Short mmCIF file of C-alpha atoms and ligand atoms in Angstrom, two decimals:
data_model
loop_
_atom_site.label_atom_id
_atom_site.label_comp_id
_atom_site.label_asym_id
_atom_site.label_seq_id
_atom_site.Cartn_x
_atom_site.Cartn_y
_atom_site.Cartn_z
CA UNK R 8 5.51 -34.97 -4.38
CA UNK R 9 9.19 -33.22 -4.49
CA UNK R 10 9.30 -31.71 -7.74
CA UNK R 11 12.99 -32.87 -8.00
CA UNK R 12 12.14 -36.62 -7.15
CA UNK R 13 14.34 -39.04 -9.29
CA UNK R 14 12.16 -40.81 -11.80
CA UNK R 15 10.52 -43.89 -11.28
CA UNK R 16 8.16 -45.86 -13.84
CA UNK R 17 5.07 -47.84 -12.64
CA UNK R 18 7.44 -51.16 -12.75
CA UNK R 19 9.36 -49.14 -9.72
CA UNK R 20 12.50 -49.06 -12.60
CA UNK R 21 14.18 -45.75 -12.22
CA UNK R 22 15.16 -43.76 -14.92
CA UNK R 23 18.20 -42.70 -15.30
CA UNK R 24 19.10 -42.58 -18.99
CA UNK R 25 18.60 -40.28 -21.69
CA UNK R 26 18.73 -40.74 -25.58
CA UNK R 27 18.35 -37.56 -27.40
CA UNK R 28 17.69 -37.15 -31.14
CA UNK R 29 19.00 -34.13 -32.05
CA UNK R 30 18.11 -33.62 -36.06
CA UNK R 31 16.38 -36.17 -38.23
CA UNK R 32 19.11 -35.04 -41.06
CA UNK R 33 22.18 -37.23 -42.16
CA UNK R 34 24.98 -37.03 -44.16
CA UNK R 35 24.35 -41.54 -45.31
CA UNK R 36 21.41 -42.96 -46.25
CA UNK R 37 21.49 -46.47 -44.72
CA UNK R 38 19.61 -49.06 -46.55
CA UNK R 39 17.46 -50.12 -43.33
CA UNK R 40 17.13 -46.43 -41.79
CA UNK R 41 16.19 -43.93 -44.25
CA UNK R 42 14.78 -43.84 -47.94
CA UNK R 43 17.05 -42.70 -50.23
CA UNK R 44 15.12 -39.41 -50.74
CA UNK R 45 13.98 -38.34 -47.37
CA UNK R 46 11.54 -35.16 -46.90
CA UNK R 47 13.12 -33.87 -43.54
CA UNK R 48 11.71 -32.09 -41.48
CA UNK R 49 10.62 -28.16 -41.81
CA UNK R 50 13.93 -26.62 -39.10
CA UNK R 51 10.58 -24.96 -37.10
CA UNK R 52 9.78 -28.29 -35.73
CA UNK R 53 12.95 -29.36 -34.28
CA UNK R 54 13.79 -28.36 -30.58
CA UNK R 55 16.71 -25.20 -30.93
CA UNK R 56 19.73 -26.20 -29.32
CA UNK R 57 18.53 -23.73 -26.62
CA UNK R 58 15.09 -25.86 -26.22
CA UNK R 59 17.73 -28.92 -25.92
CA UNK R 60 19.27 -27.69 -23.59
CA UNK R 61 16.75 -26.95 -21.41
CA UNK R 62 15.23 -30.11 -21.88
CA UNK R 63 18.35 -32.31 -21.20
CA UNK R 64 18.97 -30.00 -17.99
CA UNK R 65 15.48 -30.71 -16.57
CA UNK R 66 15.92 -34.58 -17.24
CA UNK R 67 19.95 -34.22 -15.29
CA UNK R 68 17.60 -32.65 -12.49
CA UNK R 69 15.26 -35.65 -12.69
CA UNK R 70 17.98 -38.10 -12.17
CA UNK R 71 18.88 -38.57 -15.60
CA UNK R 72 23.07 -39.75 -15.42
CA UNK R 73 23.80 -40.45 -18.92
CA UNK R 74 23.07 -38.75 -21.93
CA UNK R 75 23.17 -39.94 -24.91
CA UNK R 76 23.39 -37.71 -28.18
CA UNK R 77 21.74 -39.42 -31.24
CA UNK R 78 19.84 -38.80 -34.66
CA UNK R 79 19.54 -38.65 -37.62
CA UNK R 80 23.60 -37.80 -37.47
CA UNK R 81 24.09 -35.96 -34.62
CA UNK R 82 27.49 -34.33 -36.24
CA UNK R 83 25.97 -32.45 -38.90
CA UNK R 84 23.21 -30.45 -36.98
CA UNK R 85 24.56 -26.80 -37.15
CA UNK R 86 26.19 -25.47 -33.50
CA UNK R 87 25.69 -29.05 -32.50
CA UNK R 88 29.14 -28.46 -30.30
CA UNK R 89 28.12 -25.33 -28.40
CA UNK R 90 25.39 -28.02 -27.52
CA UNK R 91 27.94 -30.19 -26.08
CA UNK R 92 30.28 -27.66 -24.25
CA UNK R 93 27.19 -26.72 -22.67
CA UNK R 94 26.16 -29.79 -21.62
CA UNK R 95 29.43 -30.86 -20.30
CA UNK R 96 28.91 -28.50 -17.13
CA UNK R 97 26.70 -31.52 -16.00
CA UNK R 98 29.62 -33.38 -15.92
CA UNK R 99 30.13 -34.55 -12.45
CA UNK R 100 27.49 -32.68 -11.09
CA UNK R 101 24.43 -35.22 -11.52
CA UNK R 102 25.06 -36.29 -15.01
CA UNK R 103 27.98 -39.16 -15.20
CA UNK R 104 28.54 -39.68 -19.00
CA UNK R 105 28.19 -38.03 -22.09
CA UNK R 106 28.56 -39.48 -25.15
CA UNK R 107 27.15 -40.02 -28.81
CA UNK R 108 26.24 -42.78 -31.42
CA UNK R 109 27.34 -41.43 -34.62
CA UNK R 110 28.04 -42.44 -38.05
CA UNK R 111 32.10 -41.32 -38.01
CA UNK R 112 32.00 -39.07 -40.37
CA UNK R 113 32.95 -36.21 -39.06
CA UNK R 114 34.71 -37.13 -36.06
CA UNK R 115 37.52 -36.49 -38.08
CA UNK R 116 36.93 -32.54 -37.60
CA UNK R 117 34.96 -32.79 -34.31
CA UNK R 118 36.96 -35.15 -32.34
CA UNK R 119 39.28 -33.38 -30.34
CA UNK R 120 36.60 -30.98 -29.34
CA UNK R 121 34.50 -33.82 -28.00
CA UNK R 122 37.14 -34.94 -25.69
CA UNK R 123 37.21 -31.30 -24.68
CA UNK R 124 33.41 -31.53 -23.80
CA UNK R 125 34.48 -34.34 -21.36
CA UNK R 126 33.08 -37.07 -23.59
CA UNK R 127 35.09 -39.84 -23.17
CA UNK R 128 33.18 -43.01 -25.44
CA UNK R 129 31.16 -42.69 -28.82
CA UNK R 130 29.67 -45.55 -30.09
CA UNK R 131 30.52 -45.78 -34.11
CA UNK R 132 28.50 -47.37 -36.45
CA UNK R 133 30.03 -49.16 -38.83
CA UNK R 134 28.75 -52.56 -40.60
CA UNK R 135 31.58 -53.60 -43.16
CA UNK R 136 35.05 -53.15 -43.82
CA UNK R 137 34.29 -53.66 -47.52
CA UNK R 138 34.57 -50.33 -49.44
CA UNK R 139 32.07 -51.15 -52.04
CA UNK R 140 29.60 -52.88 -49.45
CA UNK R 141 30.02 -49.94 -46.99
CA UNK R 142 28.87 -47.61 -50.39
CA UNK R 143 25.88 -50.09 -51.13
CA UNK R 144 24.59 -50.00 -47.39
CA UNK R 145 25.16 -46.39 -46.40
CA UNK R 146 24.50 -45.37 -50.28
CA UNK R 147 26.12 -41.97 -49.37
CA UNK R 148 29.05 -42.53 -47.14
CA UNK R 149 32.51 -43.69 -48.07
CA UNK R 150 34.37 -46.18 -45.37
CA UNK R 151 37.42 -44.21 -45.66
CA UNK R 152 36.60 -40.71 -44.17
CA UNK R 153 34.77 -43.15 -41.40
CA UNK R 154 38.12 -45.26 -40.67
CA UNK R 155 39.78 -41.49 -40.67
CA UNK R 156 37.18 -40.59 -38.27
CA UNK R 157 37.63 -43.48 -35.88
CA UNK R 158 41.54 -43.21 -35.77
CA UNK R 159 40.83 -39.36 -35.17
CA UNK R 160 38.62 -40.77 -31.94
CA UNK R 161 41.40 -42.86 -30.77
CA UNK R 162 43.85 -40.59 -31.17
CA UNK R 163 41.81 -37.65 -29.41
CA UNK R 164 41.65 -40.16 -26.52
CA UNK R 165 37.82 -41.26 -26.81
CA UNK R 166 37.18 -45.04 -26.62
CA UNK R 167 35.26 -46.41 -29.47
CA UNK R 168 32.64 -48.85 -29.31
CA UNK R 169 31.85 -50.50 -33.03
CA UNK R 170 28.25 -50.84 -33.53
CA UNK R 171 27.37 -53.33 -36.40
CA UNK R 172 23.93 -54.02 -37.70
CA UNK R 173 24.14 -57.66 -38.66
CA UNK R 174 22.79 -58.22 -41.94
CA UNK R 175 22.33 -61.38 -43.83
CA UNK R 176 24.09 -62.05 -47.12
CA UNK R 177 26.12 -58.81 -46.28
CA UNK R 178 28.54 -59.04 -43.44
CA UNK R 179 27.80 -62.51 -42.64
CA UNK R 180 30.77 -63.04 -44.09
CA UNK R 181 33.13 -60.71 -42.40
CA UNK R 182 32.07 -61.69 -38.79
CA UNK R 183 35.36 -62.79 -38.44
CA UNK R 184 37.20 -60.04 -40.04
CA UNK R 185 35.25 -57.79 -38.16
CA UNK R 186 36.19 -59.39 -35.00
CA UNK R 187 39.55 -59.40 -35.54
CA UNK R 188 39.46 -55.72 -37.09
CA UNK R 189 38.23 -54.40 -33.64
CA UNK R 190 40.31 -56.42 -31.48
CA UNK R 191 43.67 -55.26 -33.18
CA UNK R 192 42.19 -51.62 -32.71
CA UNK R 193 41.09 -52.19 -29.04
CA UNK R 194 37.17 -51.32 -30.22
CA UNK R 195 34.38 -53.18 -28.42
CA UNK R 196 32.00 -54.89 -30.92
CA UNK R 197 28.22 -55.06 -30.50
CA UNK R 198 26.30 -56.57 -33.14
CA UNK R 199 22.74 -55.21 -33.28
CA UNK R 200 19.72 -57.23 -34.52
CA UNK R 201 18.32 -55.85 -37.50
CA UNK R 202 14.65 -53.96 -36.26
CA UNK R 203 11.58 -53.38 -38.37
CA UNK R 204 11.54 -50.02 -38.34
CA UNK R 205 9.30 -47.62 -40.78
CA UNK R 206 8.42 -48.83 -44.34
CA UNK R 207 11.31 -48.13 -46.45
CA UNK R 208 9.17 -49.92 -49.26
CA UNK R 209 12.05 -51.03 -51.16
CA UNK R 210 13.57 -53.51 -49.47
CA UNK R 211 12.14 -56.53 -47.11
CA UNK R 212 13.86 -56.38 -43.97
CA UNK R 213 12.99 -59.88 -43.14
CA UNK R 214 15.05 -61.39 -46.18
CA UNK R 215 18.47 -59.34 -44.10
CA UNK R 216 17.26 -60.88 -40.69
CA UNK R 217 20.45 -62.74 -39.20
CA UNK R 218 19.73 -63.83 -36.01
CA UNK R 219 22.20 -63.25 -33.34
CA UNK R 220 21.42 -66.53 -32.14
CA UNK R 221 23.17 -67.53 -35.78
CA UNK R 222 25.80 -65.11 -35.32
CA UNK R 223 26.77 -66.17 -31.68
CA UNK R 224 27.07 -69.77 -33.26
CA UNK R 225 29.33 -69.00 -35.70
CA UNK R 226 31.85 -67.23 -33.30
CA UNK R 227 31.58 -70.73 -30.88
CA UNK R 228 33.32 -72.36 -33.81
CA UNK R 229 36.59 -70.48 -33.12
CA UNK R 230 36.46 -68.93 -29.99
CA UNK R 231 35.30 -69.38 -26.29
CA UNK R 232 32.47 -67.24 -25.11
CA UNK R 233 32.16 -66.26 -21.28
CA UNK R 234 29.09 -64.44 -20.74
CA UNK R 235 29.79 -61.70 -18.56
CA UNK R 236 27.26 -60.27 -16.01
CA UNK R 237 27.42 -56.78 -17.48
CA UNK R 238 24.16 -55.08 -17.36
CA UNK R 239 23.77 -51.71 -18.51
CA UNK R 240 19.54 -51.82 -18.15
CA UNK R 241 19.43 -52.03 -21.90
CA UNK R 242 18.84 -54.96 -25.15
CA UNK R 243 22.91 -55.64 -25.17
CA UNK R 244 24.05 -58.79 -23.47
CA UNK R 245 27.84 -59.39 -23.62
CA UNK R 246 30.79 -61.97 -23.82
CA UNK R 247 34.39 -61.99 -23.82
CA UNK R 248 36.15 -64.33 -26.10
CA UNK R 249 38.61 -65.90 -23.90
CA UNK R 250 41.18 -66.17 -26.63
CA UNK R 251 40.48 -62.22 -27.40
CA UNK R 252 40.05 -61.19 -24.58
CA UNK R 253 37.62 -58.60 -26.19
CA UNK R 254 34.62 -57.95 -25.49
CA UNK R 255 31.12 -58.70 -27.68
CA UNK R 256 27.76 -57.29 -27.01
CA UNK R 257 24.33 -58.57 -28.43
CA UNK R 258 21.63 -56.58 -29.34
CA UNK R 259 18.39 -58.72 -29.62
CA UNK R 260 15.68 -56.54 -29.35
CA UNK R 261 13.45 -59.34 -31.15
CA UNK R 262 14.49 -62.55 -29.51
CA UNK R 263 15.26 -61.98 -25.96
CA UNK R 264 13.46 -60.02 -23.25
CA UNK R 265 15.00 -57.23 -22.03
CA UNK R 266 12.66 -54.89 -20.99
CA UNK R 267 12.36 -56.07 -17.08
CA UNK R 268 15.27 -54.04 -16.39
CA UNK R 269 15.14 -51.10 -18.54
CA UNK R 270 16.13 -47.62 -17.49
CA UNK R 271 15.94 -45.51 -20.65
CA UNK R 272 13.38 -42.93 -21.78
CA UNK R 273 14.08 -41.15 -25.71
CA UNK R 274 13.32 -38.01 -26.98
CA UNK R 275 12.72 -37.38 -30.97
CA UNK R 276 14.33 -34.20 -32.62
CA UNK R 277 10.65 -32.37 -32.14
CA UNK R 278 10.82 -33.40 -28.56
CA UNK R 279 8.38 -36.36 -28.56
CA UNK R 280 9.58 -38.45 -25.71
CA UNK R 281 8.98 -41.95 -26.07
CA UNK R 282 8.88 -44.26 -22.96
CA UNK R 283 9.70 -47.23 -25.22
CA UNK R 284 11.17 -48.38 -28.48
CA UNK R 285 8.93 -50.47 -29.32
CA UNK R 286 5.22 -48.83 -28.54
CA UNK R 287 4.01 -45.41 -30.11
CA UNK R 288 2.86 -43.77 -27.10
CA UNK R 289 4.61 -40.81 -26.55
CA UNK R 290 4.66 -37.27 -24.64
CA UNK R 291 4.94 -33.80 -26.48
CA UNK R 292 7.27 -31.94 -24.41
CA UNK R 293 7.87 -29.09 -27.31
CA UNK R 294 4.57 -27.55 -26.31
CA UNK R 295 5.46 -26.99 -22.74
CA UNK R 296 9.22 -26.22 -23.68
CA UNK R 297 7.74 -23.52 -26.14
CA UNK R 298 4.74 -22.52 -24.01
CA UNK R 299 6.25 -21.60 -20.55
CA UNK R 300 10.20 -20.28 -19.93
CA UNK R 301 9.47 -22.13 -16.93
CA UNK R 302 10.09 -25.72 -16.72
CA UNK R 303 7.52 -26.91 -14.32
CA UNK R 304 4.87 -27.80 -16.94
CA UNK R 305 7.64 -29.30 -18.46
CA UNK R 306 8.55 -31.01 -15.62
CA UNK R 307 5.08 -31.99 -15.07
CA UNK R 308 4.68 -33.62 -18.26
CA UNK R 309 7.74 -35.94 -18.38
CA UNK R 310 6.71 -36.88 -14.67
CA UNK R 311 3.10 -38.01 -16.51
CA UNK R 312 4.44 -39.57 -19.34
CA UNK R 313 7.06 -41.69 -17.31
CA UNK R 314 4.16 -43.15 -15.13
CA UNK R 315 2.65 -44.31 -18.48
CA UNK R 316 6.04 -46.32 -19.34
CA UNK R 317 4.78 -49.51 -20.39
CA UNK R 318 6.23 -52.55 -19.37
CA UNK R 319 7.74 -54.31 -22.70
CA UNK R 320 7.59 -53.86 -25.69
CA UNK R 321 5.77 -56.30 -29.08
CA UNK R 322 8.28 -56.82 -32.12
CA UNK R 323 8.20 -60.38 -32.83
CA UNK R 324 9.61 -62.01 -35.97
CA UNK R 325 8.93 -65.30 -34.70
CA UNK R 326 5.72 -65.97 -36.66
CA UNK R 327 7.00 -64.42 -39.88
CA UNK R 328 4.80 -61.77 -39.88
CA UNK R 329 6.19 -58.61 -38.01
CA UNK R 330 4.00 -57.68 -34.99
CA UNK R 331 4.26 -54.43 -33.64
CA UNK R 332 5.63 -53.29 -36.82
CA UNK R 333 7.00 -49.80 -36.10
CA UNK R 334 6.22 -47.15 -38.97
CA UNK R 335 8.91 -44.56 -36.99
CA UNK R 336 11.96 -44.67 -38.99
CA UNK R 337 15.34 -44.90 -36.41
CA UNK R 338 16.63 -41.77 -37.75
CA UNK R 339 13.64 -40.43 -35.94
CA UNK R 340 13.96 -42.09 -32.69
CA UNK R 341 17.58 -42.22 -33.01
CA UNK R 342 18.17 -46.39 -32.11
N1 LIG H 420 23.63 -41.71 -37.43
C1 LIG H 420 24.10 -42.30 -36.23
C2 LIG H 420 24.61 -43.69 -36.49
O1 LIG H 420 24.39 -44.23 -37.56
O2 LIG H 420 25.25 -44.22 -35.59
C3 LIG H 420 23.11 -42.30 -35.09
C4 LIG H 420 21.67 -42.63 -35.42
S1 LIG H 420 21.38 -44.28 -36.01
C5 LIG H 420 19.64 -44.24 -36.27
C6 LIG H 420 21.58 -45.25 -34.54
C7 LIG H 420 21.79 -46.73 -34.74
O3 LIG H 420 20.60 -47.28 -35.26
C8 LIG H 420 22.89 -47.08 -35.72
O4 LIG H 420 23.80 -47.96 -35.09
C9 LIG H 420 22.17 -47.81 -36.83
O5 LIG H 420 22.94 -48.83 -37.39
C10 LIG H 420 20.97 -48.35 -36.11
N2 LIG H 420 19.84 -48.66 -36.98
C11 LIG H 420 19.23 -47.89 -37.89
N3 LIG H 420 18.21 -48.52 -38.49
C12 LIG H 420 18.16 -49.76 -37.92
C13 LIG H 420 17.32 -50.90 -38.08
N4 LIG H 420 16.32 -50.91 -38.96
N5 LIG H 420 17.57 -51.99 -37.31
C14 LIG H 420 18.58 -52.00 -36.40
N6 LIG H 420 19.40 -50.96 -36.20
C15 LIG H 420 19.19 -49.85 -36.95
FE1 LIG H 421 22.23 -41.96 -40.98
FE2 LIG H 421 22.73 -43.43 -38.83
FE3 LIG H 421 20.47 -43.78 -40.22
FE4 LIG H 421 22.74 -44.50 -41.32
S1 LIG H 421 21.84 -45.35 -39.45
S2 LIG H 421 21.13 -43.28 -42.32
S3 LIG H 421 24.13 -43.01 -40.52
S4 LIG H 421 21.02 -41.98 -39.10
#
């Protein structure tokens, strides 16, 4: 077989997408992501921003077009920008878009420079306007240096896409607000299903479970939902309220199938790459990173591990009782 061949899974999906972890570290510590005392990881696991970068430049020559940069926080791994200028000489020549899911806050300091890279969207999480909510969920961050850090975005010229983790008895009631909050800013909304990720042990993740189902219902009572045909081979579905005009994405990873068209592969901080979400099988691609300054092995073993991609994926909350429980944390496989 060409050695350069794009990469196609056993369900003849090809692969074209990329989400890279790039430290398990973080400046918050999100009630459904991370304990509030983490043990990190010892810095001789994680790939070097030179192992990253030979990584995400094998993928680009495997086909990948977009690359994602995730974590952990992606903004607070040391040099993490020389990682980006570097991988911005992709741009345009086999890699299409570069971008990042952060938290916000730093984009305040790193903004401008991201632009510079040729990123052009970041995806922001943010789940409340509320000051003292934001504090409870994120336990460490403070909404205002994120709000700074979104304006910062905007004004850089990056397009923002708000990412909110739809929690019961928390934001419920600010869907609205919300809503409204992004569509005076010109920020696309997704709402993302909360996912049973890791044992956090101190909170149950089923009492916070708010169905999008729920949600969508609640936004039929004052506005018009088209469903648009947008696909981008991942969980999100979206709609544009007709009143709005803006647009809403889904993320359902529990209670809709999505996997029949997915085109996405992620690799962990320590370079495990995992062909899906929701199963543990996974590749080690640090050995042959580390073992060989030659990426054919490398090659090699992301070719093997893609032809293991499993079809779908087993979370169900349906029977009360989470199946396929995950014990990865997010901040590990970086969501
Ligand atoms: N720190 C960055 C951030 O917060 O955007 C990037 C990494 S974070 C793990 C990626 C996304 O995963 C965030 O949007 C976060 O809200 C989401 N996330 C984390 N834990 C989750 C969970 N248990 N269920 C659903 N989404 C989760
Ligand atoms: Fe950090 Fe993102 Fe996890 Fe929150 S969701 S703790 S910001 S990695």
């Amino acid at each position: 077989m060409d050695m350069h061949a794009p990469l196609i899974d056993p369900f003849a999906r090809p692969i074209n997408y990329l989400r890279v972890s790039v430290t398990d570290r973080c400046d918050f510590r999100c009630v459904y992501c991370m304990a509030e005392h983490m043990q990190f990881l010892p810095k001789a696991e994680l790939l070097t921003l030179e192992e990253l970068d030979r990584l995400c430049t094998t993928f680009v020559g495997l086909g990948v077009r977009k690359l994602r940069i995730t974590g952990g926080e992606p903004l607070v791994r040391r040099g993490i920008m020389g990682f980006f200028r570097q991988m911005s000489r992709h741009l345009g020549k086999g890699l299409d878009e570069l971008t990042l899911t952060t938290n916000g806050s730093q984009l305040g300091k790193y903004a401008a420079e991201l632009y510079e890279c040729g990123v052009r969207r970041v995806n922001v999480s943010l789940d409340t306007l509320d000051t003292a909510k934001f504090a409870e969920i994120t336990r460490w961050g403070r909404l205002a240096q994120v709000l700074d850090g979104i304006k910062a975005a905007k004004a850089a010229g990056l397009q923002v896409k708000i990412n909110a983790v739809a929690l019961k008895g928390v934001n419920d009631v600010e869907l609205f607000d919300l809503v409204k909050w992004c569509s005076d800013e010109g920020h696309d909304l997704t709402f993302i299903e909360v996912m049973p990720m890791g044992d956090l042990g101190n909170e149950d993740r089923l009492d916070q479970y708010w169905p999008l189902s729920d949600l969508r219902d609640q936004l039929t009572e004052r506005f018009t939902l088209l469903d648009l045909a947008e696909r981008t081979g991942g969980p999100a579905r979206y709609v544009k309220l007709a009143e709005t005009g803006q647009k809403i994405g889904f993320i359902t990873p529990m209670t809709h199938n999505f996997c029949e068209s997915c085109n996405r592969v992620r690799v962990t901080c320590t370079g495990e790459l995992f062909m899906c979400l929701g199963q543990e099988d996974n590749a080690d691609l640090r050995a042959p990173l580390r073992a060989y300054s030659d990426d054919t092995a490398l090659r090699e073993e992301i070719r093997n591990a893609i032809s293991r991609k499993p079809k779908g994926h087993d979370f169900d909350y349906s029977r009360q009782k989470i199946e396929g429980q995950m014990t990865r944390h997010m901040s590990h496989t970086g969501g």
